[in-house]
PDB file of C-alpha atoms in Angstrom:
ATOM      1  CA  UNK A  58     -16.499 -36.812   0.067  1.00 95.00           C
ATOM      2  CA  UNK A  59     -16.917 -35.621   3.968  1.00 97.00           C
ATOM      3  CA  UNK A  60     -15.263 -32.209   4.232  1.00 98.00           C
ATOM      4  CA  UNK A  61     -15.453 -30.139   7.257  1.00 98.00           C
ATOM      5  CA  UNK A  62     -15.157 -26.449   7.646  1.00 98.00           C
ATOM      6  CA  UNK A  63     -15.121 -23.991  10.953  1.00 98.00           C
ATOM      7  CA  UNK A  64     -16.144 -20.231  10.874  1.00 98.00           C
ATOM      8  CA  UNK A  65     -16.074 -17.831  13.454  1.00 97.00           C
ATOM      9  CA  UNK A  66     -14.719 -14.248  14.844  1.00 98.00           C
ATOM     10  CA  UNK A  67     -10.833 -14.261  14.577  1.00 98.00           C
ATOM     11  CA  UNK A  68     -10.342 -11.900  17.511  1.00 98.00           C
ATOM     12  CA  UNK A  69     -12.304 -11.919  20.569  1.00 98.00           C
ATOM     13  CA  UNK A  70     -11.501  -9.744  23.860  1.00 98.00           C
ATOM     14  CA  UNK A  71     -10.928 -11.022  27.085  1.00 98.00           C
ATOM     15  CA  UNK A  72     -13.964 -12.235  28.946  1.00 97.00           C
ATOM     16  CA  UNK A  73     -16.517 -12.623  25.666  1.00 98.00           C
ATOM     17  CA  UNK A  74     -17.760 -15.543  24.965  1.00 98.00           C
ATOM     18  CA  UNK A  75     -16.297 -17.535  21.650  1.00 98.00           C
ATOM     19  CA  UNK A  76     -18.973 -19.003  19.307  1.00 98.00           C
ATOM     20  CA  UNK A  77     -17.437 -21.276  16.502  1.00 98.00           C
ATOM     21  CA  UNK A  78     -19.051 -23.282  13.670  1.00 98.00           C
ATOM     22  CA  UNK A  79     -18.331 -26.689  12.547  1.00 98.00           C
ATOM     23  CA  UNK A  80     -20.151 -26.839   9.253  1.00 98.00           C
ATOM     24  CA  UNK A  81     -19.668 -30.139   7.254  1.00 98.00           C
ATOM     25  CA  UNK A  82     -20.472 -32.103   4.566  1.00 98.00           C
ATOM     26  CA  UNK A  83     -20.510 -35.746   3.055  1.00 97.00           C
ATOM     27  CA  UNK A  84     -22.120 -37.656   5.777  1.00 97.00           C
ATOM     28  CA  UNK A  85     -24.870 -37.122   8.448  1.00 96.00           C
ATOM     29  CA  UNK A  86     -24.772 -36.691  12.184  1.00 96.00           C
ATOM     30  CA  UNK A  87     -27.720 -38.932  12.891  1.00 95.00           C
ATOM     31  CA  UNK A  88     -26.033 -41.769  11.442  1.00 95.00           C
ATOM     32  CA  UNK A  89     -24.900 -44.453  13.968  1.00 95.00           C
ATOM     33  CA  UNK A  90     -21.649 -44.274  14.917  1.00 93.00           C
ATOM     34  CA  UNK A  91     -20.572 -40.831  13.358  1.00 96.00           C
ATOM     35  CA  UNK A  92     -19.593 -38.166  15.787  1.00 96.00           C
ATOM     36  CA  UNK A  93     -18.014 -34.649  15.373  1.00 97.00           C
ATOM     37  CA  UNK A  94     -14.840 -33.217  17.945  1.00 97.00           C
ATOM     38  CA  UNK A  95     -13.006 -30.187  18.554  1.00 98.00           C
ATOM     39  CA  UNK A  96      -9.695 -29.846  19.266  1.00 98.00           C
ATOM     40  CA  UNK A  97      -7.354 -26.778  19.070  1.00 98.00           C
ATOM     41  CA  UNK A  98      -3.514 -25.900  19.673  1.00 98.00           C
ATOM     42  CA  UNK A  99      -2.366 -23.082  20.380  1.00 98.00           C
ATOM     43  CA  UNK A 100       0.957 -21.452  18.435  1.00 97.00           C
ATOM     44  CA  UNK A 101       3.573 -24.116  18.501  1.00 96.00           C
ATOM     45  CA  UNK A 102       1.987 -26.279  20.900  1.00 97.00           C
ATOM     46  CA  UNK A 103       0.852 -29.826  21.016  1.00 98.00           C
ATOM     47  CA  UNK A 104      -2.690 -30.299  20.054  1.00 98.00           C
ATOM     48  CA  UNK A 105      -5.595 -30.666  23.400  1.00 97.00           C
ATOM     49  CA  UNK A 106      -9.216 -32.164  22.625  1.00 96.00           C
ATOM     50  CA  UNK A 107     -12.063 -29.675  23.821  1.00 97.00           C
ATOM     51  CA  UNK A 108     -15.757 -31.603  23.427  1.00 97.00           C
ATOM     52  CA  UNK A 109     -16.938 -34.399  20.816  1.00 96.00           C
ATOM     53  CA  UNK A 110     -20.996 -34.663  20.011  1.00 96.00           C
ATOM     54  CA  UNK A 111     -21.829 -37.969  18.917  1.00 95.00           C
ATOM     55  CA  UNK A 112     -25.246 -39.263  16.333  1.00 95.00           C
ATOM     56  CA  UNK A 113     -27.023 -40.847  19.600  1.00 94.00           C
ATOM     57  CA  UNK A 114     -26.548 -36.641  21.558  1.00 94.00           C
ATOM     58  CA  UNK A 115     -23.919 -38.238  23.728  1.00 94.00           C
ATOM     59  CA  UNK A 116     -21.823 -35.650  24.907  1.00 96.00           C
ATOM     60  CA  UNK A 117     -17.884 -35.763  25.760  1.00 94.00           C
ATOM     61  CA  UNK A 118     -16.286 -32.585  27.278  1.00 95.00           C
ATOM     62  CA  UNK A 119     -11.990 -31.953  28.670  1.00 95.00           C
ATOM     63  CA  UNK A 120     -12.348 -32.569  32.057  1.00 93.00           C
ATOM     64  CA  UNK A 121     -10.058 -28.822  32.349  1.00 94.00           C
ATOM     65  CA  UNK A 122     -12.250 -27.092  30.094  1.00 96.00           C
ATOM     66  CA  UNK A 123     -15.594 -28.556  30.811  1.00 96.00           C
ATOM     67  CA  UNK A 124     -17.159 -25.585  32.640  1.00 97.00           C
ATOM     68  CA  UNK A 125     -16.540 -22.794  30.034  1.00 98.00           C
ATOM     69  CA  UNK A 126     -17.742 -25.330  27.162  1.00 98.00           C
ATOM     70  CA  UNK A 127     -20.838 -26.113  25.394  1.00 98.00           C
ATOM     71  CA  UNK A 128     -21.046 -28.047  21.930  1.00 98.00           C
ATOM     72  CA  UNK A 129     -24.319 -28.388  20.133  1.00 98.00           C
ATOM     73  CA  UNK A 130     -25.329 -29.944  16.944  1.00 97.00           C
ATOM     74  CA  UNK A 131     -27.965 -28.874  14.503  1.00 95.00           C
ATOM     75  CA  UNK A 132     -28.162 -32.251  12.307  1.00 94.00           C
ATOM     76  CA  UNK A 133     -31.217 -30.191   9.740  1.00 93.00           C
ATOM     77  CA  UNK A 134     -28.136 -27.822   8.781  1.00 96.00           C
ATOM     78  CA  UNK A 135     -25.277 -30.393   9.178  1.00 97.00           C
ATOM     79  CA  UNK A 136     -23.342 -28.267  11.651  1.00 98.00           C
ATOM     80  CA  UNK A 137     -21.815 -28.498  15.094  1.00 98.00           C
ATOM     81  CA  UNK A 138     -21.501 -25.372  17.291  1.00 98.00           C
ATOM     82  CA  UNK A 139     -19.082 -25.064  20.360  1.00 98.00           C
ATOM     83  CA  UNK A 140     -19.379 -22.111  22.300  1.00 98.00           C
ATOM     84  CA  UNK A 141     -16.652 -21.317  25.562  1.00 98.00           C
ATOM     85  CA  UNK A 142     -17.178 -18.412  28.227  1.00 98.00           C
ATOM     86  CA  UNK A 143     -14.916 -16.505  29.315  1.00 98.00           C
ATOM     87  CA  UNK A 144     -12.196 -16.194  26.941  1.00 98.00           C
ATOM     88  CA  UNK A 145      -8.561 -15.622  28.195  1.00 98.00           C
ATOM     89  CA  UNK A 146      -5.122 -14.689  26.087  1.00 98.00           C
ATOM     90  CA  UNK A 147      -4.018 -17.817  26.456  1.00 98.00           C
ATOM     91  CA  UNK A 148      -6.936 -19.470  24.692  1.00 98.00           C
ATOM     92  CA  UNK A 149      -5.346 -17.986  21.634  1.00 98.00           C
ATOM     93  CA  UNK A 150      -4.882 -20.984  19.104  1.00 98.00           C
ATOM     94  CA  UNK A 151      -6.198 -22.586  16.207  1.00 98.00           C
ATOM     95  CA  UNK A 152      -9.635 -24.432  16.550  1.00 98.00           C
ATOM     96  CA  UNK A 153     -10.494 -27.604  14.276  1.00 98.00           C
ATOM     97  CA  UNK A 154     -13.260 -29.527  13.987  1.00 98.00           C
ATOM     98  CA  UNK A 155     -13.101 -33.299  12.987  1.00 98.00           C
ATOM     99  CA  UNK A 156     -15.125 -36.348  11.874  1.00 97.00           C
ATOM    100  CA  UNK A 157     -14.968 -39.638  13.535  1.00 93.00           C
ATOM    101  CA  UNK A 158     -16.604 -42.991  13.538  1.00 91.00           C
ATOM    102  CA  UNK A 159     -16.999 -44.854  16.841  1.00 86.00           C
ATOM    103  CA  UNK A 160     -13.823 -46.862  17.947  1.00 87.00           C
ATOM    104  CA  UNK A 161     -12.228 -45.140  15.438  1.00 90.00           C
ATOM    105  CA  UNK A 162      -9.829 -41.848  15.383  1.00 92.00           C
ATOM    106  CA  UNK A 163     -10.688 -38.157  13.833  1.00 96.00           C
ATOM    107  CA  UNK A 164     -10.256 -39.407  10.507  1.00 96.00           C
ATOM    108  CA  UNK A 165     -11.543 -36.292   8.386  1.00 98.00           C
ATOM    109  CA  UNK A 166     -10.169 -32.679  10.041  1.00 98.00           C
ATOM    110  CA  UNK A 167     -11.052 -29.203   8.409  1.00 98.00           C
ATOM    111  CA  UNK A 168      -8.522 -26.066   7.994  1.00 98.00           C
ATOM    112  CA  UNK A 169      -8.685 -24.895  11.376  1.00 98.00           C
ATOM    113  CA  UNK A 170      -9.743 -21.340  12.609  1.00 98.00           C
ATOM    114  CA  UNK A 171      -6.904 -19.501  14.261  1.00 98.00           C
ATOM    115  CA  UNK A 172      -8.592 -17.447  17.016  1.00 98.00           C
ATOM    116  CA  UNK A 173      -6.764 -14.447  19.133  1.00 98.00           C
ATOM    117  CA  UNK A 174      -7.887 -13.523  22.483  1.00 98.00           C
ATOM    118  CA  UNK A 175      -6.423  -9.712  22.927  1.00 97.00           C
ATOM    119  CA  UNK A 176      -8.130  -6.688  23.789  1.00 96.00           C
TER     120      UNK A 176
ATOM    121  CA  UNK B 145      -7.654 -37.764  32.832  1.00 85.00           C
ATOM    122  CA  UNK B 146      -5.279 -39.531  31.739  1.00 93.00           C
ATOM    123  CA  UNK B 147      -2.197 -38.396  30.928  1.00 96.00           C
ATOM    124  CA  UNK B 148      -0.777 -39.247  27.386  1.00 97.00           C
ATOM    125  CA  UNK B 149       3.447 -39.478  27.621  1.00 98.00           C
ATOM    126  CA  UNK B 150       5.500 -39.441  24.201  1.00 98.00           C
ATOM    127  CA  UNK B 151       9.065 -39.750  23.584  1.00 98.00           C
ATOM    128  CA  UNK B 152      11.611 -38.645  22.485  1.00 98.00           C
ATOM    129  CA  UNK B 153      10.023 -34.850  22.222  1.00 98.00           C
ATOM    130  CA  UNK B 154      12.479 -34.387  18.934  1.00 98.00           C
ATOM    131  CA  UNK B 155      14.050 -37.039  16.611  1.00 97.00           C
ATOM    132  CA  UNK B 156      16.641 -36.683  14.362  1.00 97.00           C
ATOM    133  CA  UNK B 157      16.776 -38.893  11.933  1.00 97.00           C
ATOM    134  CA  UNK B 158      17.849 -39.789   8.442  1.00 96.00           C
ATOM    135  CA  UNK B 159      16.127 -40.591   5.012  1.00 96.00           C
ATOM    136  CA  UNK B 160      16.038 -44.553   4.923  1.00 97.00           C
ATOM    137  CA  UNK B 161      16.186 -44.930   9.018  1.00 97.00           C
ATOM    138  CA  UNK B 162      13.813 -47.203  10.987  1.00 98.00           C
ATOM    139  CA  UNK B 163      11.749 -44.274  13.073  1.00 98.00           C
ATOM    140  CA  UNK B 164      10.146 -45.627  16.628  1.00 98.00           C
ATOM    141  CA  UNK B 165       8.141 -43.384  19.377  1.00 98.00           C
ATOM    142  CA  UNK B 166       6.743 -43.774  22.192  1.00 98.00           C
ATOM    143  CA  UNK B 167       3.734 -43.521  23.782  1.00 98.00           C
ATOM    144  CA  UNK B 168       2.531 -43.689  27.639  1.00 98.00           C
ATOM    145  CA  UNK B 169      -0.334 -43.814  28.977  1.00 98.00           C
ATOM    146  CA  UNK B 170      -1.113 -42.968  32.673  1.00 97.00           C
ATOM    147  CA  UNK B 171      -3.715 -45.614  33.031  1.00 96.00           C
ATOM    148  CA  UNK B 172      -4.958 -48.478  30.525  1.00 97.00           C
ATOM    149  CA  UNK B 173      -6.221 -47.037  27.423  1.00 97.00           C
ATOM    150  CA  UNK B 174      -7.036 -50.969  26.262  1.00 97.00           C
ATOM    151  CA  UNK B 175      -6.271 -50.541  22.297  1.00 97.00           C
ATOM    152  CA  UNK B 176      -8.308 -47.371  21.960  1.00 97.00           C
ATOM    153  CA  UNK B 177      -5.184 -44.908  20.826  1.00 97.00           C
ATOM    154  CA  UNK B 178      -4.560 -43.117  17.876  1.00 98.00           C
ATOM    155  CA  UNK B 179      -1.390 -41.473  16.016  1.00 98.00           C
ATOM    156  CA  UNK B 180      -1.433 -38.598  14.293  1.00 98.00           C
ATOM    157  CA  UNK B 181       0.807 -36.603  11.536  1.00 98.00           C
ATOM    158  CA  UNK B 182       1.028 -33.070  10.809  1.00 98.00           C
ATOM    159  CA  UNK B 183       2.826 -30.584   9.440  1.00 98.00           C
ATOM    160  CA  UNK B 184       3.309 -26.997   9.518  1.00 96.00           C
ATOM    161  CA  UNK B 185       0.177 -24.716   9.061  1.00 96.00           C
ATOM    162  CA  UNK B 186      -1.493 -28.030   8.213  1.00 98.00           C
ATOM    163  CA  UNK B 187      -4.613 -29.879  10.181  1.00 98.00           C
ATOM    164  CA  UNK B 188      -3.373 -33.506  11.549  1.00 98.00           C
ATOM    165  CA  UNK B 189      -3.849 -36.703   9.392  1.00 98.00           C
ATOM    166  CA  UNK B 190      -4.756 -39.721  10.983  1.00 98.00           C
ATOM    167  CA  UNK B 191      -2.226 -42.687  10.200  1.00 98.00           C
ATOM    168  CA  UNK B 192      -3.332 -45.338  12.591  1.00 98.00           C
ATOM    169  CA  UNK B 193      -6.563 -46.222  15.010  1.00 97.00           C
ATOM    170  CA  UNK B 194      -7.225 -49.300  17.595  1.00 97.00           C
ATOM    171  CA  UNK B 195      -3.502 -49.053  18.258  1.00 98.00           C
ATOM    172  CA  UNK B 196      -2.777 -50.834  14.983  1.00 98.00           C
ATOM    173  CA  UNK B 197      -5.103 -50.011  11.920  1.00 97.00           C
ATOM    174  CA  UNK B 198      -3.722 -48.673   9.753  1.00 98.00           C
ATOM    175  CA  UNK B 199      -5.874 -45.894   7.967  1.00 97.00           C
ATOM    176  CA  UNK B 200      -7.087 -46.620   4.751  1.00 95.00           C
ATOM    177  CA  UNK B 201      -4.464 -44.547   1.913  1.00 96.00           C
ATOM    178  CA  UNK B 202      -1.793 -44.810   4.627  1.00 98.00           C
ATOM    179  CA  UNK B 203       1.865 -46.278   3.285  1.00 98.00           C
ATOM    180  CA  UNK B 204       2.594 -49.338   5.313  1.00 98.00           C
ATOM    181  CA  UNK B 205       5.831 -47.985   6.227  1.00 98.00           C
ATOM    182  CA  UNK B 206       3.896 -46.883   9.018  1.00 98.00           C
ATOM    183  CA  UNK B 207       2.873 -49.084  11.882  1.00 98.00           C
ATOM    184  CA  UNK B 208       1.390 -49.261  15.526  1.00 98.00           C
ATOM    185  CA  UNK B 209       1.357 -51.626  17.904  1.00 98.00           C
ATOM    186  CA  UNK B 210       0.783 -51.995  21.954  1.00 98.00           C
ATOM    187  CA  UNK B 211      -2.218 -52.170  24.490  1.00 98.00           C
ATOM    188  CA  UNK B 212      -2.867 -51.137  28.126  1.00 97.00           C
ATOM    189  CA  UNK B 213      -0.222 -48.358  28.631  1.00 98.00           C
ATOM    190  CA  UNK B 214       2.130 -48.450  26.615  1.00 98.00           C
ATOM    191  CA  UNK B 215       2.288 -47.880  22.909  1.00 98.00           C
ATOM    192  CA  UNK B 216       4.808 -47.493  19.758  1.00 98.00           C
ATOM    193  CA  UNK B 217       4.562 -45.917  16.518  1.00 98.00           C
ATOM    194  CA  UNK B 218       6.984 -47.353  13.738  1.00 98.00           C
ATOM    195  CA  UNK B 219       8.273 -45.687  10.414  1.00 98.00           C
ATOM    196  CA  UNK B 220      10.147 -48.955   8.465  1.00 98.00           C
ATOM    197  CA  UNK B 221      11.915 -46.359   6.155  1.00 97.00           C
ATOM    198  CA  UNK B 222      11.855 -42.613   6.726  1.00 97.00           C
ATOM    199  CA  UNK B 223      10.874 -40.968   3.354  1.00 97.00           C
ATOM    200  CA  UNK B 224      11.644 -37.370   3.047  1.00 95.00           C
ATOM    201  CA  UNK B 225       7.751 -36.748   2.810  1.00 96.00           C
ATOM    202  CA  UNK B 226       7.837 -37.921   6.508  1.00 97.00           C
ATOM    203  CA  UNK B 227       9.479 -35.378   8.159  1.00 94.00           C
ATOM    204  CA  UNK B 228       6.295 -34.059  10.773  1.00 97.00           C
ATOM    205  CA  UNK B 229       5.484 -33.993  14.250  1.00 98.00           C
ATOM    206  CA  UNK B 230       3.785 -36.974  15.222  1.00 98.00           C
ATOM    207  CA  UNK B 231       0.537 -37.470  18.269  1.00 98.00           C
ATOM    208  CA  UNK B 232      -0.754 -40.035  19.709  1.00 98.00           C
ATOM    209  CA  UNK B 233      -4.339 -39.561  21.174  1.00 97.00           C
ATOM    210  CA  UNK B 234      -6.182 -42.050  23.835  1.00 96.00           C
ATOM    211  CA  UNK B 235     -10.305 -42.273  23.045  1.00 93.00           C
ATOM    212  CA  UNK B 236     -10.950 -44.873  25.764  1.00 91.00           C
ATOM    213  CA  UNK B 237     -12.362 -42.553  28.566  1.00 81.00           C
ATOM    214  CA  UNK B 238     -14.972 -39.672  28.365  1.00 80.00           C
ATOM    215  CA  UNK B 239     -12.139 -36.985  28.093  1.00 85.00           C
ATOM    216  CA  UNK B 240     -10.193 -37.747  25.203  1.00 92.00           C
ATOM    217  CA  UNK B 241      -6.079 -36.880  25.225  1.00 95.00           C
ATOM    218  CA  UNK B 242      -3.655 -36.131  23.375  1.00 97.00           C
ATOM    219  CA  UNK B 243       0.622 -36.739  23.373  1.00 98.00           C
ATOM    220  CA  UNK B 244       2.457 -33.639  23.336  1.00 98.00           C
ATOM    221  CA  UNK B 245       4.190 -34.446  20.378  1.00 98.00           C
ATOM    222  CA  UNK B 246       7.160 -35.912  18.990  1.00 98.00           C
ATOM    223  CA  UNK B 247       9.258 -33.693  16.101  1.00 98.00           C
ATOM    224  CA  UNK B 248      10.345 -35.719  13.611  1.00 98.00           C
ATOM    225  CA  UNK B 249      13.752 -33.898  11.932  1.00 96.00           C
ATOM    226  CA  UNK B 250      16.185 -34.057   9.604  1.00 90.00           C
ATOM    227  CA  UNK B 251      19.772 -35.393  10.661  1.00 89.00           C
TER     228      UNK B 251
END
């Protein structure tokens, strides 16, 4: 049973830096194929994809986003870590983490952490 | 990137009705694209891959189809369990994308 879960602060002030944990289990980032994304949405809007980590350390970023993000896995504790600079207000939203296989979409999704920027 | 285009935003729609949206792609996405379902407060369930796989679980009231650019996402028979918003999401480049959405609602 692959179940994924994020933790992390759930307010953050402008300009600190935003450390979240993707911590899962069921199945094994160094197995071929599997890969772990994150993706958040912010309060009644659509959904945007922020970085994906993948079992071969291939490494997938938003093009918009890329310079303020950094995701890193730790495959001994079965977690993925994404970290982004620089937080604004209108990063405010929930953050997921999700399981996929290659070719395939983000077939297993945990709760989601909602995360407001204010100071 | 490219830019993922659904419509209509917001459907209205009845229980039994035959349910299509659409999805646009900027550039060719080949079959890599995905729809999603979720509801309020919930995370997204994935309900179709490769354009047209369906997930395993998922009713086959639900369908996919399309390649290249553009894309549609089929309910047969709106069930009252169905009422969501709905995303479609291209995995064929290095940045991935996401629709903005389409709200499926009662008529």
């Amino acid at each position: 049973q692959i179940t994924l879960k994020e933790s992390g602060p759930t307010l953050v002030k402008p300009t600190q830096t935003l450390t979240l944990t993707c911590t899962f289990s069921g199945f094994s980032l160094s197995t071929s194929g599997v890969g772990v994304a994150w993706i958040r949405q912010p309060p009644g809007q659509a959904l945007e994809w922020l970085a994906g980590i993948h079992w071969n350390d291939e490494i997938r970023y938003s093009t918009s986003l890329r310079s303020r993000l950094t995701i890193t896995k730790d495959t001994s504790r079965d977690q993925v870590v994404l970290t982004m600079t620089n937080m604004d207000p209108v990063d405010t939203a929930t953050y997921y983490c999700a399981h996929r296989l290659i070719w395939q979409g983000l077939d297993y999704w945990g709760q989601g952490a909602l995360v407001t920027v204010s100071s | 990137d490219i830019q993922m285009t659904q419509s209509p935003s917001t459907l209205s729609a009845s229980v039994g009705d035959r349910v299509t949206i659409t999805c646009r792609a900027s550039q060719s996405v080949k079959s890599w694209l995905a729809w999603y379902q979720q509801k309020p407060g919930k995370a997204p369930k994935l309900l179709i891959y490769k354009a047209s796989s369906l997930e395993n679980g998922v009713p086959s009231r639900f369908s996919g189809s399309g390649s290249g650019t553009e894309f549609t996402f089929t309910i047969s028979s709106l069930q009252p369990d169905d009422f969501a918003t709905y995303y479609c999401q291209q995995y064929s480049t290095y940045s991935w994308t996401f629709g903005q959405g389409t709200k499926v609602e009662i008529k």
